[in-house]
Amino acid sequence: MQAKVNVRRFNPDEERPKSYTQQFDVEVEEHFTVLDTLIKVREEIDGSLALRCSCRAAICGSCAMRVNGHAVLACKARVSQHLSDDGQVTVEPAGNQPVIKDLVVDLEPFWDKLRAVEPYLQPAMPEPEAEYLAPNEVMLHLVDVMGCIMCGACVSDCTVLEVDPNFLGPAALAKAYRFVADTRDEEDTKRLGIYNAYGGIWDCTRCGECVQACPKGVAPMDRIMALREKAVESGTPPGSYEGAQYGYRHSVAFEEIITHKGRLEETQLVVKTLGMFNLPKLLGMAPMALSAMFRRKMPPPITRAAPGVGQVRRLANRIRWNRLSKVE
């Protein structure tokens, strides 16, 4: 089977280095992975092609890169499944990280963000004389998140990092959840205070790209949402960062309105999120409100409770009870 492999290349040693795409015609077998194909290119066609790999078994995570615009582990992705109708596939370096050469990226920013969430246990007790054993039932929910292999695929496809490099990123925040949810760790308040700041949990746009990209089912976005929930439950203040304050109030207001009315009141949600006395922000929403009104899409400012709202309230109370049980 013939494959036309379009590789995004970059050589920093050139006088005026710039990225470009080079196409390689490669004879591949049905079982070939993208990594197999790239190694064949390097060994048989162009020995200058730079890429990073190690285990070839989806364990080390070093071969994360973009294939047809989405992050994958090259050793896990079969090239035949990514070929277009005319037999082409595009391979690029992982996104949101500086390119060193060709398909090799600098992971230092990735590790910096990971270190920022303090990825180690901080128990209140003094150093134990023997191993501290946590009950199995309280650790089972951490199995998936502990499966992270630090490949950076989620970081590569994070849409927030594309516009704001200060965002901690899905990998770091998923790792943060691993310790906040660990019963042996006693620094939840401190941790949630750090994650409540600029670049933290409230900056995630919930696009879901990190969930799709993760090769190990860690679901970083779900972990970030769980951290938000824990921040709200614990009453951890969002600090002075405006974005965190809005995100915090939005979550609380959303639940309050649904519980009270059984349906969402968009107008009230905006007011409660921005703050009733935040006139500059509220007035800034006026053009959007007028546009919606002219198109007959403006929701009424006050609505009646939905039929069966009592069932919604009972469900909300049950959810709150379950949350308190988990916290205890």
Short mmCIF file of C-alpha atoms in Angstrom, two decimals:
data_model
loop_
_atom_site.label_atom_id
_atom_site.label_comp_id
_atom_site.label_asym_id
_atom_site.label_seq_id
_atom_site.Cartn_x
_atom_site.Cartn_y
_atom_site.Cartn_z
CA MET A 1 0.00 0.00 0.00
CA GLN A 2 1.36 3.40 -0.99
CA ALA A 3 1.05 6.34 1.39
CA LYS A 4 1.84 9.98 0.76
CA VAL A 5 3.09 11.25 4.10
CA ASN A 6 3.09 15.03 4.48
CA VAL A 7 5.47 15.88 7.32
CA ARG A 8 5.71 19.33 8.86
CA ARG A 9 9.40 20.08 9.15
CA PHE A 10 11.55 22.70 10.88
CA ASN A 11 15.32 22.96 11.03
CA PRO A 12 16.66 25.52 13.55
CA ASP A 13 20.16 25.30 12.06
CA GLU A 14 19.14 26.98 8.81
CA GLU A 15 20.13 30.59 8.28
CA ARG A 16 16.49 31.68 8.28
CA PRO A 17 14.61 28.78 9.85
CA LYS A 18 10.96 28.39 8.96
CA SER A 19 8.53 25.50 8.93
CA TYR A 20 7.48 23.80 5.72
CA THR A 21 5.76 20.62 4.58
CA GLN A 22 7.63 17.81 2.83
CA GLN A 23 5.90 14.86 1.20
CA PHE A 24 7.31 11.34 1.26
CA ASP A 25 6.01 8.43 -0.80
CA VAL A 26 6.22 5.39 1.44
CA GLU A 27 5.30 1.76 0.87
CA VAL A 28 3.48 0.64 4.02
CA GLU A 29 1.89 -2.58 5.25
CA GLU A 30 -1.68 -2.72 6.55
CA HIS A 31 -0.46 -3.11 10.15
CA PHE A 32 1.97 -0.14 10.02
CA THR A 33 1.48 2.57 12.62
CA VAL A 34 2.26 6.21 11.95
CA LEU A 35 5.44 5.71 13.95
CA ASP A 36 6.45 2.68 11.86
CA THR A 37 5.95 4.80 8.77
CA LEU A 38 8.01 7.71 10.06
CA ILE A 39 10.83 5.43 11.14
CA LYS A 40 10.84 3.91 7.67
CA VAL A 41 11.09 7.42 6.20
CA ARG A 42 14.02 8.21 8.46
CA GLU A 43 15.84 4.92 7.81
CA GLU A 44 15.24 4.57 4.07
CA ILE A 45 14.48 8.03 2.63
CA ASP A 46 15.68 10.94 4.78
CA GLY A 47 17.92 10.31 7.78
CA SER A 48 17.64 13.93 8.91
CA LEU A 49 14.00 13.56 9.97
CA ALA A 50 13.77 14.21 13.72
CA LEU A 51 11.17 12.53 15.90
CA ARG A 52 10.91 11.28 19.46
CA CYS A 53 9.93 7.73 20.39
CA SER A 54 10.85 4.96 22.81
CA CYS A 55 8.59 2.06 23.83
CA ARG A 56 6.43 1.71 20.69
CA ALA A 57 3.73 0.29 22.95
CA ALA A 58 1.68 3.35 24.03
CA ILE A 59 3.33 3.35 27.45
CA CYS A 60 6.03 6.04 27.47
CA GLY A 61 4.00 8.75 25.70
CA SER A 62 7.05 10.21 23.95
CA CYS A 63 5.67 9.92 20.39
CA ALA A 64 2.67 12.24 20.80
CA MET A 65 2.15 14.31 17.65
CA ARG A 66 -0.64 15.60 15.44
CA VAL A 67 -1.98 13.39 12.68
CA ASN A 68 -4.45 15.10 10.34
CA GLY A 69 -4.78 17.93 12.84
CA HIS A 70 -5.45 15.90 15.99
CA ALA A 71 -3.05 14.70 18.68
CA VAL A 72 -2.40 10.95 18.84
CA LEU A 73 0.30 8.56 19.96
CA ALA A 74 2.07 7.76 16.71
CA CYS A 75 2.84 4.23 17.93
CA LYS A 76 -0.86 3.56 18.53
CA ALA A 77 -2.37 5.12 15.39
CA ARG A 78 -2.51 2.83 12.34
CA VAL A 79 -1.59 4.80 9.27
CA SER A 80 -4.18 3.01 7.11
CA GLN A 81 -6.96 4.42 9.29
CA HIS A 82 -5.76 7.99 8.76
CA LEU A 83 -5.22 7.96 5.01
CA SER A 84 -7.46 10.16 2.89
CA ASP A 85 -9.18 8.86 -0.23
CA ASP A 86 -6.12 9.78 -2.29
CA GLY A 87 -3.75 8.06 0.15
CA GLN A 88 -2.43 11.12 2.00
CA VAL A 89 -1.79 11.69 5.69
CA THR A 90 -0.45 14.81 7.40
CA VAL A 91 1.88 14.58 10.38
CA GLU A 92 2.82 17.62 12.47
CA PRO A 93 4.55 18.23 15.80
CA ALA A 94 2.38 18.42 18.92
CA GLY A 95 0.68 21.79 19.31
CA ASN A 96 1.01 24.50 21.97
CA GLN A 97 4.67 23.64 22.59
CA PRO A 98 7.81 25.13 21.02
CA VAL A 99 9.24 23.06 18.17
CA ILE A 100 12.87 22.05 18.54
CA LYS A 101 13.21 20.29 15.21
CA ASP A 102 10.71 18.65 12.85
CA LEU A 103 8.39 16.54 15.05
CA VAL A 104 10.30 17.09 18.31
CA VAL A 105 8.88 19.68 20.70
CA ASP A 106 10.26 21.27 23.85
CA LEU A 107 8.41 19.80 26.85
CA GLU A 108 9.83 22.21 29.41
CA PRO A 109 6.64 24.37 29.51
CA PHE A 110 4.65 21.17 30.02
CA TRP A 111 6.74 20.19 33.05
CA ASP A 112 6.70 23.75 34.42
CA LYS A 113 2.90 23.69 34.52
CA LEU A 114 2.90 20.25 36.10
CA ARG A 115 5.27 21.41 38.85
CA ALA A 116 3.02 24.43 39.47
CA VAL A 117 0.21 22.21 40.77
CA GLU A 118 2.53 20.59 43.34
CA PRO A 119 2.09 16.99 42.11
CA TYR A 120 2.98 15.21 45.32
CA LEU A 121 1.15 14.16 48.47
CA GLN A 122 1.09 16.63 51.35
CA PRO A 123 -0.25 14.71 54.36
CA ALA A 124 -0.82 16.44 57.69
CA MET A 125 0.75 13.61 59.64
CA PRO A 126 4.53 13.39 60.18
CA GLU A 127 6.54 11.09 57.97
CA PRO A 128 5.23 7.56 58.71
CA GLU A 129 7.47 4.77 59.86
CA ALA A 130 5.88 2.41 57.33
CA GLU A 131 3.81 2.62 54.17
CA TYR A 132 0.50 4.47 54.54
CA LEU A 133 -2.23 2.23 53.09
CA ALA A 134 -5.35 3.92 51.76
CA PRO A 135 -8.61 1.93 51.69
CA ASN A 136 -9.17 0.41 48.27
CA GLU A 137 -12.73 1.74 47.96
CA VAL A 138 -11.63 5.37 48.29
CA MET A 139 -8.90 5.01 45.67
CA LEU A 140 -10.82 3.23 42.92
CA HIS A 141 -12.10 6.49 41.40
CA LEU A 142 -8.49 7.62 40.91
CA VAL A 143 -7.48 4.64 38.76
CA ASP A 144 -8.22 6.36 35.45
CA VAL A 145 -6.54 9.66 36.28
CA MET A 146 -3.46 7.85 37.58
CA GLY A 147 -3.21 6.21 34.16
CA CYS A 148 -1.84 9.45 32.67
CA ILE A 149 1.46 8.80 30.87
CA MET A 150 2.39 12.49 30.51
CA CYS A 151 2.35 12.33 26.72
CA GLY A 152 1.02 15.88 26.34
CA ALA A 153 -1.58 14.95 23.72
CA CYS A 154 -4.27 16.82 25.65
CA VAL A 155 -2.02 19.88 25.89
CA SER A 156 -1.39 19.72 22.14
CA ASP A 157 -5.10 20.07 21.32
CA CYS A 158 -6.14 22.43 24.14
CA THR A 159 -7.98 25.37 22.58
CA VAL A 160 -7.41 27.60 25.61
CA LEU A 161 -3.63 27.21 25.47
CA GLU A 162 -3.75 28.32 21.84
CA VAL A 163 -4.85 31.79 22.98
CA ASP A 164 -3.57 31.94 26.57
CA PRO A 165 -0.26 30.24 27.43
CA ASN A 166 -0.80 31.08 31.11
CA PHE A 167 -3.50 28.39 31.39
CA LEU A 168 -2.22 25.49 33.49
CA GLY A 169 -3.56 23.08 30.91
CA PRO A 170 -5.53 19.83 31.02
CA ALA A 171 -2.65 17.52 31.97
CA ALA A 172 -1.56 19.59 34.98
CA LEU A 173 -5.11 20.10 36.22
CA ALA A 174 -5.95 16.41 35.82
CA LYS A 175 -2.87 15.66 37.93
CA ALA A 176 -4.05 18.30 40.40
CA TYR A 177 -7.35 16.48 40.79
CA ARG A 178 -5.49 13.25 41.52
CA PHE A 179 -4.13 14.81 44.74
CA VAL A 180 -7.17 16.86 45.75
CA ALA A 181 -9.26 13.69 45.57
CA ASP A 182 -6.70 11.60 47.48
CA THR A 183 -7.83 11.10 51.08
CA ARG A 184 -4.23 11.10 52.27
CA ASP A 185 -3.64 14.67 51.14
CA GLU A 186 -4.54 17.41 53.63
CA GLU A 187 -3.88 20.55 51.57
CA ASP A 188 -7.13 20.79 49.60
CA THR A 189 -7.82 24.39 50.64
CA LYS A 190 -4.36 25.51 49.64
CA ARG A 191 -4.49 23.57 46.37
CA LEU A 192 -7.95 24.83 45.38
CA GLY A 193 -6.83 28.36 46.16
CA ILE A 194 -3.99 27.96 43.65
CA TYR A 195 -6.24 26.45 41.00
CA ASN A 196 -8.86 29.17 41.52
CA ALA A 197 -6.46 31.83 40.25
CA TYR A 198 -5.80 33.14 36.76
CA GLY A 199 -4.95 30.30 34.40
CA GLY A 200 -6.69 27.74 36.58
CA ILE A 201 -9.87 25.68 36.59
CA TRP A 202 -12.26 28.45 35.54
CA ASP A 203 -10.43 29.19 32.27
CA CYS A 204 -11.33 25.83 30.70
CA THR A 205 -13.93 26.30 27.94
CA ARG A 206 -15.16 22.69 28.09
CA CYS A 207 -14.50 22.12 24.38
CA GLY A 208 -13.76 18.43 25.00
CA GLU A 209 -10.66 18.29 22.77
CA CYS A 210 -8.50 16.97 25.61
CA VAL A 211 -10.95 14.14 26.25
CA GLN A 212 -10.78 13.11 22.59
CA ALA A 213 -7.00 13.37 22.45
CA CYS A 214 -6.15 11.41 25.61
CA PRO A 215 -4.97 7.89 24.67
CA LYS A 216 -5.51 6.56 28.19
CA GLY A 217 -9.04 7.67 29.03
CA VAL A 218 -8.01 10.16 31.70
CA ALA A 219 -10.69 12.65 30.53
CA PRO A 220 -8.90 15.80 31.77
CA MET A 221 -11.91 18.07 31.19
CA ASP A 222 -14.02 15.93 33.52
CA ARG A 223 -11.32 16.26 36.19
CA ILE A 224 -11.30 20.03 35.79
CA MET A 225 -15.09 20.11 36.21
CA ALA A 226 -14.70 17.96 39.34
CA LEU A 227 -12.18 20.48 40.72
CA ARG A 228 -14.67 23.27 40.08
CA GLU A 229 -17.30 21.33 41.97
CA LYS A 230 -14.95 20.77 44.89
CA ALA A 231 -14.05 24.48 44.92
CA VAL A 232 -17.74 25.42 45.12
CA GLU A 233 -18.52 22.77 47.76
CA SER A 234 -15.62 23.80 49.96
CA GLY A 235 -16.46 27.49 49.69
CA THR A 236 -12.94 28.23 48.50
CA PRO A 237 -13.02 31.89 47.35
CA PRO A 238 -12.04 32.48 43.72
CA GLY A 239 -9.61 35.27 44.60
CA SER A 240 -9.25 38.54 42.74
CA TYR A 241 -9.16 37.06 39.25
CA GLU A 242 -12.30 38.28 37.51
CA GLY A 243 -12.63 35.23 35.28
CA ALA A 244 -12.58 32.90 38.29
CA GLN A 245 -15.18 35.02 40.09
CA TYR A 246 -17.52 34.89 37.10
CA GLY A 247 -17.02 31.17 36.64
CA TYR A 248 -17.62 30.51 40.33
CA ARG A 249 -20.78 32.64 40.47
CA HIS A 250 -22.02 31.18 37.17
CA SER A 251 -21.86 27.63 38.54
CA VAL A 252 -23.59 28.56 41.80
CA ALA A 253 -26.26 30.65 40.06
CA PHE A 254 -26.95 27.96 37.45
CA GLU A 255 -27.69 25.39 40.15
CA GLU A 256 -29.78 27.81 42.22
CA ILE A 257 -31.97 28.81 39.29
CA ILE A 258 -32.55 25.24 38.11
CA THR A 259 -33.36 24.11 41.64
CA HIS A 260 -35.74 27.01 42.25
CA LYS A 261 -37.55 27.12 38.90
CA GLY A 262 -36.92 23.73 37.32
CA ARG A 263 -35.74 25.52 34.18
CA LEU A 264 -32.98 27.97 33.29
CA GLU A 265 -33.63 31.71 33.31
CA GLU A 266 -30.88 33.05 31.05
CA THR A 267 -31.49 36.67 31.99
CA GLN A 268 -31.19 35.96 35.71
CA LEU A 269 -28.12 33.83 35.06
CA VAL A 270 -26.35 36.77 33.40
CA VAL A 271 -27.24 39.15 36.23
CA LYS A 272 -26.20 36.71 38.97
CA THR A 273 -22.95 35.85 37.16
CA LEU A 274 -21.82 39.40 36.48
CA GLY A 275 -23.22 40.83 39.72
CA MET A 276 -26.38 42.86 40.14
CA PHE A 277 -24.46 46.09 40.78
CA ASN A 278 -21.81 45.57 38.10
CA LEU A 279 -23.31 48.22 35.84
CA PRO A 280 -20.38 48.53 33.38
CA LYS A 281 -20.47 44.81 32.59
CA LEU A 282 -24.26 44.67 32.46
CA LEU A 283 -24.43 47.67 30.15
CA GLY A 284 -21.78 46.03 27.99
CA MET A 285 -24.27 43.20 27.39
CA ALA A 286 -26.91 45.64 26.11
CA PRO A 287 -26.00 45.36 22.38
CA MET A 288 -26.29 41.58 22.55
CA ALA A 289 -29.60 41.85 24.41
CA LEU A 290 -31.00 44.30 21.84
CA SER A 291 -29.86 42.08 18.98
CA ALA A 292 -31.59 39.10 20.59
CA MET A 293 -34.72 41.15 21.18
CA PHE A 294 -34.97 42.26 17.54
CA ARG A 295 -34.65 38.63 16.47
CA ARG A 296 -37.29 37.57 19.00
CA LYS A 297 -34.73 35.46 20.86
CA MET A 298 -34.66 37.49 24.05
CA PRO A 299 -35.69 35.27 26.98
CA PRO A 300 -38.26 36.74 29.39
CA PRO A 301 -36.72 38.31 32.53
CA ILE A 302 -39.01 36.30 34.82
CA THR A 303 -40.55 32.90 34.18
CA ARG A 304 -42.87 30.64 36.09
CA ALA A 305 -41.63 27.50 37.71
CA ALA A 306 -41.68 24.48 35.42
CA PRO A 307 -44.36 21.82 35.93
CA GLY A 308 -43.07 19.17 38.31
CA VAL A 309 -40.50 21.52 39.85
CA GLY A 310 -40.88 19.62 43.11
CA GLN A 311 -39.24 16.58 41.54
CA VAL A 312 -36.34 18.76 40.36
CA ARG A 313 -35.88 20.10 43.89
CA ARG A 314 -35.94 16.63 45.40
CA LEU A 315 -33.35 15.51 42.85
CA ALA A 316 -31.17 18.55 43.63
CA ASN A 317 -31.38 17.82 47.37
CA ARG A 318 -30.40 14.20 46.73
CA ILE A 319 -27.38 15.33 44.71
CA ARG A 320 -26.34 17.69 47.48
CA TRP A 321 -26.68 14.91 50.04
CA ASN A 322 -24.47 12.65 47.93
CA ARG A 323 -21.88 15.42 47.66
CA LEU A 324 -21.79 15.91 51.42
CA SER A 325 -21.43 12.16 51.90
CA LYS A 326 -18.43 12.12 49.58
CA VAL A 327 -16.83 15.06 51.36
CA GLU A 328 -17.27 13.36 54.72
#
